[in-house]
Amino acid sequence: MSTEASTLRPTTGIIKPRFSIRKNGDGSLVPRHHSGIDPGLVGEKAFKHPAVAKWWGWLLSEYEPPYSVALITPCSNVKPYTKSPTSRKIRGLLRRLDLWDSENNRPRGIVWLYFSDLLIFVPYEQAEEYPACCYEVPPQLVLANPGLVELVTSKLSEAVKHLADYLEQFVVFLPRRHLTLWEAAKKKSARWPAELRVKYTLFSTSGVEAALKTVLEER
C-alpha cells in the first residue's frame, strides 16, 4: 500500500510532495531491482543457494577489511543497495567528511558494510555484484522463522569473530528488525568490536555524520 501524500501550504498555494514509502499489503517495502533478480535467491530457498554458501565462505575466512572502523547500515529493498536513497545520503556525508574516494567510487578511511539478512555482511565495493545485487529476502521473513534466526545470528557471530582481527569500532545505523538479529548474534560472540549506535531513521543521516566525527576524532 502506498503512503504517498502531499502537503498544501496555504500561504503560498504550492503543493510540496512528502517523502514517499511504498509498501506491500503485508507492510514490507516494495522491492526494486535494477539488476534483475535470480529466482533461486528469493525467500527461504535462497539460504540453500550455492552462491550464498560461497559468499559465506569468503566472508568468514577470506575477507580482510582495509580499515579499523566500520559503518554498519541495513540492506535495502532497492538492489543494488548503492542505488537506495539512504545510500545516496551516506555517500554525501562521507564526501563532506573527506571519507570518499571519488576516483574509485568507494569509502576511504572507513569500511562500509551492509548488514544483509541473507549474506550477513556486504562491503560497499561488492554491493553491485552477484549475488548481492539480485536477491530478495525481507527481514520479517527471517524473524518469523526460528530456524533462520538461528542460522543468520550464528553466521553473523562467526563473521564478527573473524572481522575482529581487523576491526576495532562499529558505527551501527540499523532499524529495529535488524537490531534484533544483531543483538542475538552479539550474545553468541566471544569477540565483538566496540560500537557506537545511531538511532535509525529514513529521513536523516545527521546522526551518522556526528558519530563518525566522534569516532574518528578519538583515534
Short mmCIF file of C-alpha atoms in Angstrom, two decimals:
data_model
loop_
_atom_site.label_atom_id
_atom_site.label_comp_id
_atom_site.label_asym_id
_atom_site.label_seq_id
_atom_site.Cartn_x
_atom_site.Cartn_y
_atom_site.Cartn_z
CA MET A 1 0.00 0.00 0.00
CA SER A 2 1.42 3.39 -0.93
CA THR A 3 1.71 6.08 1.70
CA GLU A 4 2.31 8.81 -0.83
CA ALA A 5 0.85 12.14 0.27
CA SER A 6 1.20 15.85 -0.32
CA THR A 7 1.15 18.92 1.90
CA LEU A 8 -0.55 22.17 0.90
CA ARG A 9 0.97 25.34 2.23
CA PRO A 10 -1.91 27.84 2.50
CA THR A 11 0.32 30.91 2.39
CA THR A 12 1.83 30.04 -0.97
CA GLY A 13 -0.63 27.67 -2.60
CA ILE A 14 2.31 25.41 -3.54
CA ILE A 15 1.82 21.66 -3.28
CA LYS A 16 5.01 20.07 -1.96
CA PRO A 17 5.45 16.24 -2.20
CA ARG A 18 6.40 14.49 1.01
CA PHE A 19 8.85 11.63 1.43
CA SER A 20 7.22 8.53 -0.09
CA ILE A 21 7.50 4.97 1.23
CA ARG A 22 5.80 2.30 -0.87
CA LYS A 23 4.74 -0.87 0.92
CA ASN A 24 3.07 -4.17 0.12
CA GLY A 25 -0.10 -5.32 1.84
CA ASP A 26 1.96 -7.15 4.50
CA GLY A 27 3.78 -3.95 5.43
CA SER A 28 7.04 -4.85 3.68
CA LEU A 29 8.74 -2.35 1.40
CA VAL A 30 8.12 -2.81 -2.31
CA PRO A 31 11.26 -4.37 -3.85
CA ARG A 32 13.05 -2.54 -6.64
CA HIS A 33 15.66 -4.45 -8.61
CA HIS A 34 17.82 -2.51 -11.06
CA SER A 35 19.97 -5.51 -11.98
CA GLY A 36 17.30 -8.18 -12.22
CA ILE A 37 16.62 -10.93 -9.71
CA ASP A 38 17.67 -14.58 -9.51
CA PRO A 39 14.54 -16.69 -8.77
CA GLY A 40 16.73 -19.04 -6.76
CA LEU A 41 17.61 -16.18 -4.43
CA VAL A 42 14.07 -15.36 -3.35
CA GLY A 43 12.64 -16.35 0.01
CA GLU A 44 13.74 -19.20 2.27
CA LYS A 45 15.25 -21.29 -0.55
CA ALA A 46 17.89 -18.57 -1.02
CA PHE A 47 19.67 -19.79 2.12
CA LYS A 48 20.48 -23.07 0.36
CA HIS A 49 21.74 -21.46 -2.86
CA PRO A 50 25.37 -22.37 -3.74
CA ALA A 51 26.23 -18.71 -4.40
CA VAL A 52 25.21 -17.88 -0.83
CA ALA A 53 27.31 -20.71 0.61
CA LYS A 54 30.27 -19.46 -1.42
CA TRP A 55 29.71 -15.91 -0.14
CA TRP A 56 29.60 -17.07 3.47
CA GLY A 57 32.84 -18.98 2.98
CA TRP A 58 34.55 -15.90 1.58
CA LEU A 59 33.23 -13.62 4.32
CA LEU A 60 34.15 -15.94 7.19
CA SER A 61 37.65 -16.83 6.07
CA GLU A 62 38.99 -14.55 3.32
CA TYR A 63 37.58 -11.03 3.63
CA GLU A 64 40.02 -8.56 5.23
CA PRO A 65 38.65 -5.04 5.87
CA PRO A 66 41.17 -2.37 4.88
CA TYR A 67 40.39 -0.05 7.82
CA SER A 68 39.65 -0.48 11.53
CA VAL A 69 36.36 1.48 11.67
CA ALA A 70 33.22 0.04 10.04
CA LEU A 71 29.94 1.79 9.34
CA ILE A 72 27.11 -0.76 9.51
CA THR A 73 23.96 0.08 7.54
CA PRO A 74 20.99 -2.13 6.61
CA CYS A 75 20.43 -3.86 3.32
CA SER A 76 17.65 -2.38 1.22
CA ASN A 77 14.55 -3.29 -0.74
CA VAL A 78 16.41 -1.50 -3.55
CA LYS A 79 19.02 -3.66 -5.27
CA PRO A 80 21.81 -2.94 -5.63
CA TYR A 81 21.83 -1.20 -2.26
CA THR A 82 24.05 1.53 -3.66
CA LYS A 83 21.05 2.99 -5.51
CA SER A 84 18.89 3.38 -2.41
CA PRO A 85 18.02 6.86 -1.06
CA THR A 86 19.82 6.16 2.23
CA SER A 87 22.99 5.12 0.41
CA ARG A 88 22.94 8.35 -1.59
CA LYS A 89 22.68 10.36 1.63
CA ILE A 90 25.53 8.46 3.25
CA ARG A 91 27.78 8.93 0.22
CA GLY A 92 27.10 12.65 0.52
CA LEU A 93 28.10 12.81 4.17
CA LEU A 94 31.23 10.73 3.52
CA ARG A 95 32.24 13.25 0.86
CA ARG A 96 31.72 16.09 3.34
CA LEU A 97 33.92 14.28 5.85
CA ASP A 98 36.60 13.59 3.21
CA LEU A 99 35.96 9.87 3.61
CA TRP A 100 35.15 9.18 -0.02
CA ASP A 101 37.49 8.11 -2.82
CA SER A 102 35.79 9.71 -5.84
CA GLU A 103 38.27 8.27 -8.32
CA ASN A 104 37.48 4.69 -7.29
CA ASN A 105 33.91 5.38 -6.08
CA ARG A 106 34.28 3.86 -2.63
CA PRO A 107 34.83 4.85 1.01
CA ARG A 108 38.28 5.64 2.30
CA GLY A 109 39.41 5.70 5.91
CA ILE A 110 36.41 3.59 6.96
CA VAL A 111 34.75 0.34 5.89
CA TRP A 112 31.10 0.49 4.83
CA LEU A 113 29.31 -2.81 5.45
CA TYR A 114 25.68 -3.52 4.65
CA PHE A 115 24.05 -5.94 7.09
CA SER A 116 22.16 -8.40 4.90
CA ASP A 117 19.55 -10.85 6.17
CA LEU A 118 20.90 -13.36 3.66
CA LEU A 119 24.58 -12.57 3.01
CA ILE A 120 25.36 -11.25 6.54
CA PHE A 121 27.84 -8.52 5.52
CA VAL A 122 28.25 -6.94 2.10
CA PRO A 123 31.10 -4.43 1.66
CA TYR A 124 30.08 -1.37 -0.34
CA GLU A 125 32.54 -2.32 -3.06
CA GLN A 126 30.77 -5.66 -3.64
CA ALA A 127 27.18 -4.43 -3.34
CA GLU A 128 26.60 -4.26 -7.08
CA GLU A 129 27.98 -7.74 -7.69
CA TYR A 130 26.16 -11.09 -7.74
CA PRO A 131 24.60 -12.38 -5.51
CA ALA A 132 24.25 -9.14 -3.51
CA CYS A 133 22.59 -7.36 -6.43
CA CYS A 134 19.97 -9.96 -7.19
CA TYR A 135 18.19 -11.47 -4.17
CA GLU A 136 15.04 -10.80 -2.16
CA VAL A 137 14.85 -11.91 1.48
CA PRO A 138 13.00 -9.39 3.69
CA PRO A 139 13.94 -9.25 7.38
CA GLN A 140 10.41 -10.13 8.52
CA LEU A 141 10.72 -13.47 6.71
CA VAL A 142 13.82 -14.29 8.75
CA LEU A 143 12.37 -13.10 12.05
CA ALA A 144 9.25 -15.22 11.56
CA ASN A 145 11.31 -18.41 11.23
CA PRO A 146 13.26 -19.52 14.35
CA GLY A 147 15.48 -21.74 12.23
CA LEU A 148 16.51 -18.85 10.02
CA VAL A 149 17.04 -16.61 13.05
CA GLU A 150 19.41 -19.21 14.46
CA LEU A 151 21.23 -19.54 11.14
CA VAL A 152 21.61 -15.82 10.49
CA THR A 153 22.66 -14.91 14.02
CA SER A 154 25.19 -17.76 14.12
CA LYS A 155 26.71 -16.68 10.80
CA LEU A 156 26.79 -13.07 11.97
CA SER A 157 28.51 -14.07 15.20
CA GLU A 158 31.10 -16.06 13.23
CA ALA A 159 31.63 -13.18 10.81
CA VAL A 160 32.24 -10.66 13.58
CA LYS A 161 34.65 -13.03 15.31
CA HIS A 162 36.66 -13.19 12.08
CA LEU A 163 36.44 -9.46 11.38
CA ALA A 164 37.50 -8.57 14.94
CA ASP A 165 41.06 -9.32 13.80
CA TYR A 166 40.79 -6.20 11.64
CA LEU A 167 38.01 -4.02 13.06
CA GLU A 168 38.16 -2.09 16.32
CA GLN A 169 35.00 0.00 16.08
CA PHE A 170 31.47 -0.28 14.67
CA VAL A 171 29.23 2.68 13.96
CA VAL A 172 25.82 0.99 13.85
CA PHE A 173 22.92 2.51 11.89
CA LEU A 174 20.28 -0.21 11.84
CA PRO A 175 16.47 -0.36 12.12
CA ARG A 176 14.74 -2.31 14.87
CA ARG A 177 14.30 -5.56 12.90
CA HIS A 178 17.97 -5.76 12.05
CA LEU A 179 18.97 -4.81 15.60
CA THR A 180 17.00 -7.80 16.88
CA LEU A 181 19.29 -10.10 14.90
CA TRP A 182 22.34 -8.00 15.74
CA GLU A 183 21.72 -8.29 19.50
CA ALA A 184 21.12 -12.03 19.31
CA ALA A 185 24.39 -12.53 17.42
CA LYS A 186 26.29 -10.33 19.87
CA LYS A 187 25.22 -12.57 22.76
CA LYS A 188 26.71 -15.56 20.94
CA SER A 189 30.04 -13.98 20.06
CA ALA A 190 33.19 -14.22 22.13
CA ARG A 191 34.70 -11.24 20.29
CA TRP A 192 32.93 -8.02 19.34
CA PRO A 193 34.44 -4.63 18.44
CA ALA A 194 33.40 -1.53 20.34
CA GLU A 195 30.27 0.01 18.89
CA LEU A 196 28.54 3.37 18.74
CA ARG A 197 24.86 3.18 17.83
CA VAL A 198 22.94 5.79 15.91
CA LYS A 199 19.14 5.93 16.05
CA TYR A 200 17.85 4.77 12.68
CA THR A 201 15.67 6.97 10.51
CA LEU A 202 14.93 7.06 6.80
CA PHE A 203 14.80 10.83 6.81
CA SER A 204 18.23 11.92 8.04
CA THR A 205 21.81 10.70 8.33
CA SER A 206 22.97 13.59 10.54
CA GLY A 207 23.40 11.20 13.47
CA VAL A 208 25.71 9.03 11.38
CA GLU A 209 27.80 12.04 10.45
CA ALA A 210 28.12 13.10 14.09
CA ALA A 211 29.02 9.57 15.19
CA LEU A 212 31.72 9.19 12.54
CA LYS A 213 33.22 12.54 13.54
CA THR A 214 33.28 11.46 17.18
CA VAL A 215 34.88 8.09 16.46
CA LEU A 216 37.50 9.43 14.06
CA GLU A 217 38.44 12.36 16.30
CA GLU A 218 39.15 9.93 19.13
CA ARG A 219 41.56 7.89 17.05
#
